[in-house]
Amino acid sequence: AQSVTQPDARVTVSEGASLQLRCKYSYSATPYLFWYVQYPRQGLQLLLKYYSGDPVVQGVNSFEAEFSKSNSSFHLQKASVHWSDSAVYFCALSMNYNQGKLIFGQGTKLSIKP
Amino acid sequence: GPKVLQIPSHQIIDMGQMVTLNCDPVSNHLYFYWYKQILGQQMEFLVNFYNGKVMEKSKLFKDQFSVERPDGSYFTLKIQPTALEDSAVYFCASSFRNSDYTFGSGTRLLVI
């Protein structure tokens, strides 16, 4: 069965430091992968997505992610975090390019230390 | 950008009663979804809907759940009767074709 795993429930980094949020997926075919951010009491906002091609994808607010088929991973990264990046981040997988349900990871709560 | 509106934002209801959650999707979107998020947990797919029909539903989509979008108005999720375990935040999402979902801010449902 398809699944997405985010091994870190909570991550704390200092403002200005670099960030990596981990995401591993399980799916036998080509996955379509997403990172979403959820601020308190809001819906999910898309940060970036990977469909095909260059395994490094750029997203909003200087986030990027790298797809690795060999490692079944899609880690999210940012060179320098800001306090406003504090939120919950969800990795998600879709099995259908045009349509289909999203399978979400458990989420990683990111806290930024001043 | 375009938004998905969910009404109400909060709902408290007695167990066994019926509740209808309303979603006003992005106007030109064709696919509609409901997801359920229990506090502190991941978001889980309930159902997707296209062209007036349920396309796929998960095992979370119990017999007490139903969805419809009469005459292009709100896309609704109805729970009848409600149970305590239905307490969660329900997110509506819509998309046009290319998996670029737009999510609403959620309806927080508390069944007491």
mmCIF file of C-alpha atoms in Angstrom:
data_model
loop_
_atom_site.group_PDB
_atom_site.id
_atom_site.type_symbol
_atom_site.label_atom_id
_atom_site.label_comp_id
_atom_site.label_asym_id
_atom_site.label_seq_id
_atom_site.Cartn_x
_atom_site.Cartn_y
_atom_site.Cartn_z
ATOM 1 C CA ALA A 1 0.000 0.000 0.000
ATOM 2 C CA GLN A 2 1.105 3.531 -0.653
ATOM 3 C CA SER A 3 2.305 5.567 2.276
ATOM 4 C CA VAL A 4 4.199 8.671 3.286
ATOM 5 C CA THR A 5 6.358 8.869 6.370
ATOM 6 C CA GLN A 6 7.708 11.972 8.034
ATOM 7 C CA PRO A 7 10.009 10.595 10.714
ATOM 8 C CA ASP A 8 10.363 13.806 12.694
ATOM 9 C CA ALA A 9 7.233 14.917 14.530
ATOM 10 C CA ARG A 10 8.933 18.097 15.770
ATOM 11 C CA VAL A 11 11.944 20.056 14.575
ATOM 12 C CA THR A 12 13.409 23.130 16.222
ATOM 13 C CA VAL A 13 15.985 25.319 14.517
ATOM 14 C CA SER A 14 17.434 28.732 15.201
ATOM 15 C CA GLU A 15 16.407 31.667 13.051
ATOM 16 C CA GLY A 16 18.811 32.014 10.162
ATOM 17 C CA ALA A 17 19.900 28.385 10.300
ATOM 18 C CA SER A 18 19.365 25.891 7.527
ATOM 19 C CA LEU A 19 16.524 23.398 7.573
ATOM 20 C CA GLN A 20 15.768 19.947 6.304
ATOM 21 C CA LEU A 21 12.450 18.221 6.847
ATOM 22 C CA ARG A 22 12.465 14.583 5.897
ATOM 23 C CA CYS A 23 9.901 12.709 3.860
ATOM 24 C CA LYS A 24 9.976 9.099 2.714
ATOM 25 C CA TYR A 25 7.375 7.506 0.517
ATOM 26 C CA SER A 26 6.349 4.025 -0.467
ATOM 27 C CA TYR A 27 4.948 3.590 -3.955
ATOM 28 C CA SER A 28 5.999 1.241 -6.717
ATOM 29 C CA ALA A 29 5.307 3.545 -9.670
ATOM 30 C CA THR A 30 6.169 7.164 -10.368
ATOM 31 C CA PRO A 31 4.907 9.302 -7.517
ATOM 32 C CA TYR A 32 3.694 12.846 -7.678
ATOM 33 C CA LEU A 33 4.943 14.558 -4.555
ATOM 34 C CA PHE A 34 3.953 17.671 -2.697
ATOM 35 C CA TRP A 35 4.903 19.707 0.307
ATOM 36 C CA TYR A 36 2.224 21.709 2.060
ATOM 37 C CA VAL A 37 2.401 24.113 4.985
ATOM 38 C CA GLN A 38 -0.354 24.566 7.531
ATOM 39 C CA TYR A 39 -0.468 27.635 9.737
ATOM 40 C CA PRO A 40 -2.642 27.544 12.846
ATOM 41 C CA ARG A 41 -6.353 27.392 12.093
ATOM 42 C CA GLN A 42 -5.773 27.592 8.352
ATOM 43 C CA GLY A 43 -5.973 25.232 5.441
ATOM 44 C CA LEU A 44 -3.011 23.773 3.641
ATOM 45 C CA GLN A 45 -0.963 25.918 1.317
ATOM 46 C CA LEU A 46 1.143 24.389 -1.423
ATOM 47 C CA LEU A 47 4.880 25.016 -1.117
ATOM 48 C CA LEU A 48 6.074 22.987 -4.089
ATOM 49 C CA LYS A 49 5.416 19.887 -6.120
ATOM 50 C CA TYR A 50 7.324 17.335 -8.154
ATOM 51 C CA TYR A 51 5.918 15.646 -11.219
ATOM 52 C CA SER A 52 8.950 14.761 -13.339
ATOM 53 C CA GLY A 53 12.218 16.105 -14.700
ATOM 54 C CA ASP A 54 14.745 17.970 -12.558
ATOM 55 C CA PRO A 55 14.720 16.256 -9.179
ATOM 56 C CA VAL A 56 15.321 19.558 -7.397
ATOM 57 C CA VAL A 57 12.204 21.674 -7.348
ATOM 58 C CA GLN A 58 11.924 25.241 -6.198
ATOM 59 C CA GLY A 59 8.949 26.484 -4.254
ATOM 60 C CA VAL A 60 7.612 29.546 -2.553
ATOM 61 C CA ASN A 61 9.467 31.427 0.181
ATOM 62 C CA SER A 62 12.848 29.976 -0.895
ATOM 63 C CA PHE A 63 11.902 26.389 -0.078
ATOM 64 C CA GLU A 64 13.177 23.624 -2.271
ATOM 65 C CA ALA A 65 12.936 19.848 -2.259
ATOM 66 C CA GLU A 66 14.878 17.058 -3.854
ATOM 67 C CA PHE A 67 13.312 13.910 -5.211
ATOM 68 C CA SER A 68 15.351 10.740 -4.901
ATOM 69 C CA LYS A 69 13.956 7.625 -6.491
ATOM 70 C CA SER A 70 16.737 5.450 -5.118
ATOM 71 C CA ASN A 71 16.054 6.602 -1.577
ATOM 72 C CA SER A 72 12.281 6.990 -2.001
ATOM 73 C CA SER A 73 12.617 10.414 -0.466
ATOM 74 C CA PHE A 74 11.480 13.966 -1.037
ATOM 75 C CA HIS A 75 13.165 16.081 1.618
ATOM 76 C CA LEU A 76 12.301 19.743 2.041
ATOM 77 C CA GLN A 77 15.071 22.258 2.553
ATOM 78 C CA LYS A 78 15.625 25.915 3.185
ATOM 79 C CA ALA A 79 18.957 27.685 3.453
ATOM 80 C CA SER A 80 17.945 30.218 6.112
ATOM 81 C CA VAL A 81 14.740 30.022 8.120
ATOM 82 C CA HIS A 82 12.691 32.929 9.397
ATOM 83 C CA TRP A 83 10.475 33.035 12.470
ATOM 84 C CA SER A 84 7.449 33.183 10.165
ATOM 85 C CA ASP A 85 8.289 29.680 8.914
ATOM 86 C CA SER A 86 6.951 28.252 12.177
ATOM 87 C CA ALA A 87 4.128 25.938 11.104
ATOM 88 C CA VAL A 88 3.289 22.318 10.437
ATOM 89 C CA TYR A 89 4.632 20.879 7.206
ATOM 90 C CA PHE A 90 3.035 17.974 5.407
ATOM 91 C CA CYS A 91 4.511 15.834 2.691
ATOM 92 C CA ALA A 92 1.972 14.210 0.382
ATOM 93 C CA LEU A 93 1.836 11.772 -2.496
ATOM 94 C CA SER A 94 -0.563 11.402 -5.386
ATOM 95 C CA MET A 95 -0.671 8.409 -7.682
ATOM 96 C CA ASN A 96 -2.477 10.182 -10.479
ATOM 97 C CA TYR A 97 -1.189 13.163 -12.378
ATOM 98 C CA ASN A 98 -4.546 14.575 -13.307
ATOM 99 C CA GLN A 99 -6.598 13.690 -10.317
ATOM 100 C CA GLY A 100 -6.682 11.584 -7.286
ATOM 101 C CA LYS A 101 -6.511 11.595 -3.555
ATOM 102 C CA LEU A 102 -3.522 12.845 -1.645
ATOM 103 C CA ILE A 103 -1.850 10.572 0.860
ATOM 104 C CA PHE A 104 -0.343 12.644 3.629
ATOM 105 C CA GLY A 105 2.473 12.102 6.046
ATOM 106 C CA GLN A 106 2.007 12.683 9.724
ATOM 107 C CA GLY A 107 3.369 16.193 9.550
ATOM 108 C CA THR A 108 6.386 17.897 11.096
ATOM 109 C CA LYS A 109 5.898 20.787 13.444
ATOM 110 C CA LEU A 110 8.623 23.339 12.878
ATOM 111 C CA SER A 111 9.547 25.762 15.652
ATOM 112 C CA ILE A 112 11.997 28.590 15.150
ATOM 113 C CA LYS A 113 14.168 29.787 18.045
ATOM 114 C CA PRO A 114 14.994 33.502 18.103
ATOM 115 C CA GLY B 1 -5.604 33.852 -5.268
ATOM 116 C CA PRO B 2 -8.877 31.965 -5.540
ATOM 117 C CA LYS B 3 -10.177 30.550 -2.312
ATOM 118 C CA VAL B 4 -12.265 27.681 -1.073
ATOM 119 C CA LEU B 5 -14.720 28.851 1.556
ATOM 120 C CA GLN B 6 -16.017 26.539 4.251
ATOM 121 C CA ILE B 7 -19.124 27.258 6.249
ATOM 122 C CA PRO B 8 -19.386 27.123 9.223
ATOM 123 C CA SER B 9 -15.893 27.417 10.632
ATOM 124 C CA HIS B 10 -16.992 25.753 13.869
ATOM 125 C CA GLN B 11 -19.899 23.471 14.702
ATOM 126 C CA ILE B 12 -20.896 21.808 17.950
ATOM 127 C CA ILE B 13 -23.552 19.151 17.677
ATOM 128 C CA ASP B 14 -25.175 16.531 19.857
ATOM 129 C CA MET B 15 -24.317 12.933 19.107
ATOM 130 C CA GLY B 16 -26.946 11.357 16.876
ATOM 131 C CA GLN B 17 -27.949 14.594 15.205
ATOM 132 C CA MET B 18 -27.355 15.423 11.566
ATOM 133 C CA VAL B 19 -24.765 17.934 10.446
ATOM 134 C CA THR B 20 -24.068 19.437 7.035
ATOM 135 C CA LEU B 21 -20.699 20.937 6.252
ATOM 136 C CA ASN B 22 -20.660 23.375 3.360
ATOM 137 C CA CYS B 23 -17.911 24.098 0.906
ATOM 138 C CA ASP B 24 -17.872 26.806 -1.743
ATOM 139 C CA PRO B 25 -15.162 25.644 -4.168
ATOM 140 C CA VAL B 26 -13.167 27.682 -6.643
ATOM 141 C CA SER B 27 -15.568 28.622 -9.424
ATOM 142 C CA ASN B 28 -14.000 26.806 -12.394
ATOM 143 C CA HIS B 29 -12.855 23.743 -10.503
ATOM 144 C CA LEU B 30 -14.209 20.362 -11.445
ATOM 145 C CA TYR B 31 -12.995 17.999 -8.735
ATOM 146 C CA PHE B 32 -13.965 18.222 -5.105
ATOM 147 C CA TYR B 33 -12.604 16.514 -2.025
ATOM 148 C CA TRP B 34 -13.193 16.099 1.664
ATOM 149 C CA TYR B 35 -10.413 15.302 4.084
ATOM 150 C CA LYS B 36 -10.577 14.636 7.818
ATOM 151 C CA GLN B 37 -7.954 15.706 10.325
ATOM 152 C CA ILE B 38 -8.138 14.605 13.925
ATOM 153 C CA LEU B 39 -6.307 16.998 16.256
ATOM 154 C CA GLY B 40 -2.558 16.648 15.909
ATOM 155 C CA GLN B 41 -2.738 13.952 13.266
ATOM 156 C CA GLN B 42 -2.329 13.779 9.521
ATOM 157 C CA MET B 43 -4.994 14.710 7.086
ATOM 158 C CA GLU B 44 -6.844 11.679 5.700
ATOM 159 C CA PHE B 45 -8.780 11.374 2.490
ATOM 160 C CA LEU B 46 -12.498 10.804 2.767
ATOM 161 C CA VAL B 47 -13.980 11.181 -0.697
ATOM 162 C CA ASN B 48 -13.618 12.801 -4.077
ATOM 163 C CA PHE B 49 -16.422 13.909 -6.337
ATOM 164 C CA TYR B 50 -16.589 14.722 -10.019
ATOM 165 C CA ASN B 51 -19.380 15.328 -12.462
ATOM 166 C CA GLY B 52 -22.016 14.679 -9.845
ATOM 167 C CA LYS B 53 -20.583 11.380 -8.712
ATOM 168 C CA VAL B 54 -18.394 9.947 -6.013
ATOM 169 C CA MET B 55 -15.208 8.823 -7.741
ATOM 170 C CA GLU B 56 -13.454 7.273 -4.800
ATOM 171 C CA LYS B 57 -14.021 6.984 -1.082
ATOM 172 C CA SER B 58 -11.953 5.694 1.785
ATOM 173 C CA LYS B 59 -12.915 3.361 4.586
ATOM 174 C CA LEU B 60 -13.323 6.469 6.751
ATOM 175 C CA PHE B 61 -16.276 7.456 4.593
ATOM 176 C CA LYS B 62 -18.854 5.572 6.596
ATOM 177 C CA ASP B 63 -22.401 4.799 5.521
ATOM 178 C CA GLN B 64 -23.533 7.739 7.628
ATOM 179 C CA PHE B 65 -21.625 10.101 5.316
ATOM 180 C CA SER B 66 -22.911 11.505 2.061
ATOM 181 C CA VAL B 67 -21.795 14.192 -0.376
ATOM 182 C CA GLU B 68 -23.527 16.167 -3.055
ATOM 183 C CA ARG B 69 -23.278 19.348 -5.060
ATOM 184 C CA PRO B 70 -26.787 20.214 -6.209
ATOM 185 C CA ASP B 71 -26.927 22.516 -9.235
ATOM 186 C CA GLY B 72 -23.368 23.754 -8.900
ATOM 187 C CA SER B 73 -23.921 25.270 -5.496
ATOM 188 C CA TYR B 74 -22.150 24.265 -2.318
ATOM 189 C CA PHE B 75 -20.347 20.962 -2.171
ATOM 190 C CA THR B 76 -21.671 19.425 1.025
ATOM 191 C CA LEU B 77 -20.687 16.692 3.425
ATOM 192 C CA LYS B 78 -23.577 15.381 5.454
ATOM 193 C CA ILE B 79 -23.185 13.143 8.480
ATOM 194 C CA GLN B 80 -26.333 11.461 9.725
ATOM 195 C CA PRO B 81 -26.292 10.404 12.479
ATOM 196 C CA THR B 82 -23.149 11.841 14.014
ATOM 197 C CA ALA B 83 -20.934 9.887 16.405
ATOM 198 C CA LEU B 84 -18.331 11.032 18.924
ATOM 199 C CA GLU B 85 -15.506 9.822 16.688
ATOM 200 C CA ASP B 86 -16.644 12.198 13.976
ATOM 201 C CA SER B 87 -15.143 15.074 15.951
ATOM 202 C CA ALA B 88 -12.369 16.457 13.775
ATOM 203 C CA VAL B 89 -11.514 19.227 11.384
ATOM 204 C CA TYR B 90 -12.957 18.619 7.949
ATOM 205 C CA PHE B 91 -11.169 20.202 5.033
ATOM 206 C CA CYS B 92 -12.669 20.719 1.642
ATOM 207 C CA ALA B 93 -10.464 20.993 -1.416
ATOM 208 C CA SER B 94 -11.087 21.584 -5.086
ATOM 209 C CA SER B 95 -9.004 21.349 -8.227
ATOM 210 C CA PHE B 96 -9.388 21.951 -11.926
ATOM 211 C CA ARG B 97 -7.399 19.168 -13.457
ATOM 212 C CA ASN B 98 -3.748 19.130 -12.607
ATOM 213 C CA SER B 99 -3.699 18.197 -8.968
ATOM 214 C CA ASP B 100 -3.240 21.816 -7.905
ATOM 215 C CA TYR B 101 -5.576 21.561 -5.014
ATOM 216 C CA THR B 102 -6.946 24.581 -3.216
ATOM 217 C CA PHE B 103 -7.841 23.834 0.389
ATOM 218 C CA GLY B 104 -10.345 25.603 2.571
ATOM 219 C CA SER B 105 -9.594 26.620 6.150
ATOM 220 C CA GLY B 106 -11.610 23.760 7.596
ATOM 221 C CA THR B 107 -14.722 23.217 9.665
ATOM 222 C CA ARG B 108 -14.038 22.250 13.244
ATOM 223 C CA LEU B 109 -16.713 19.762 14.229
ATOM 224 C CA LEU B 110 -17.257 18.777 17.833
ATOM 225 C CA VAL B 111 -19.753 16.031 18.566
ATOM 226 C CA ILE B 112 -20.798 15.910 22.225
#
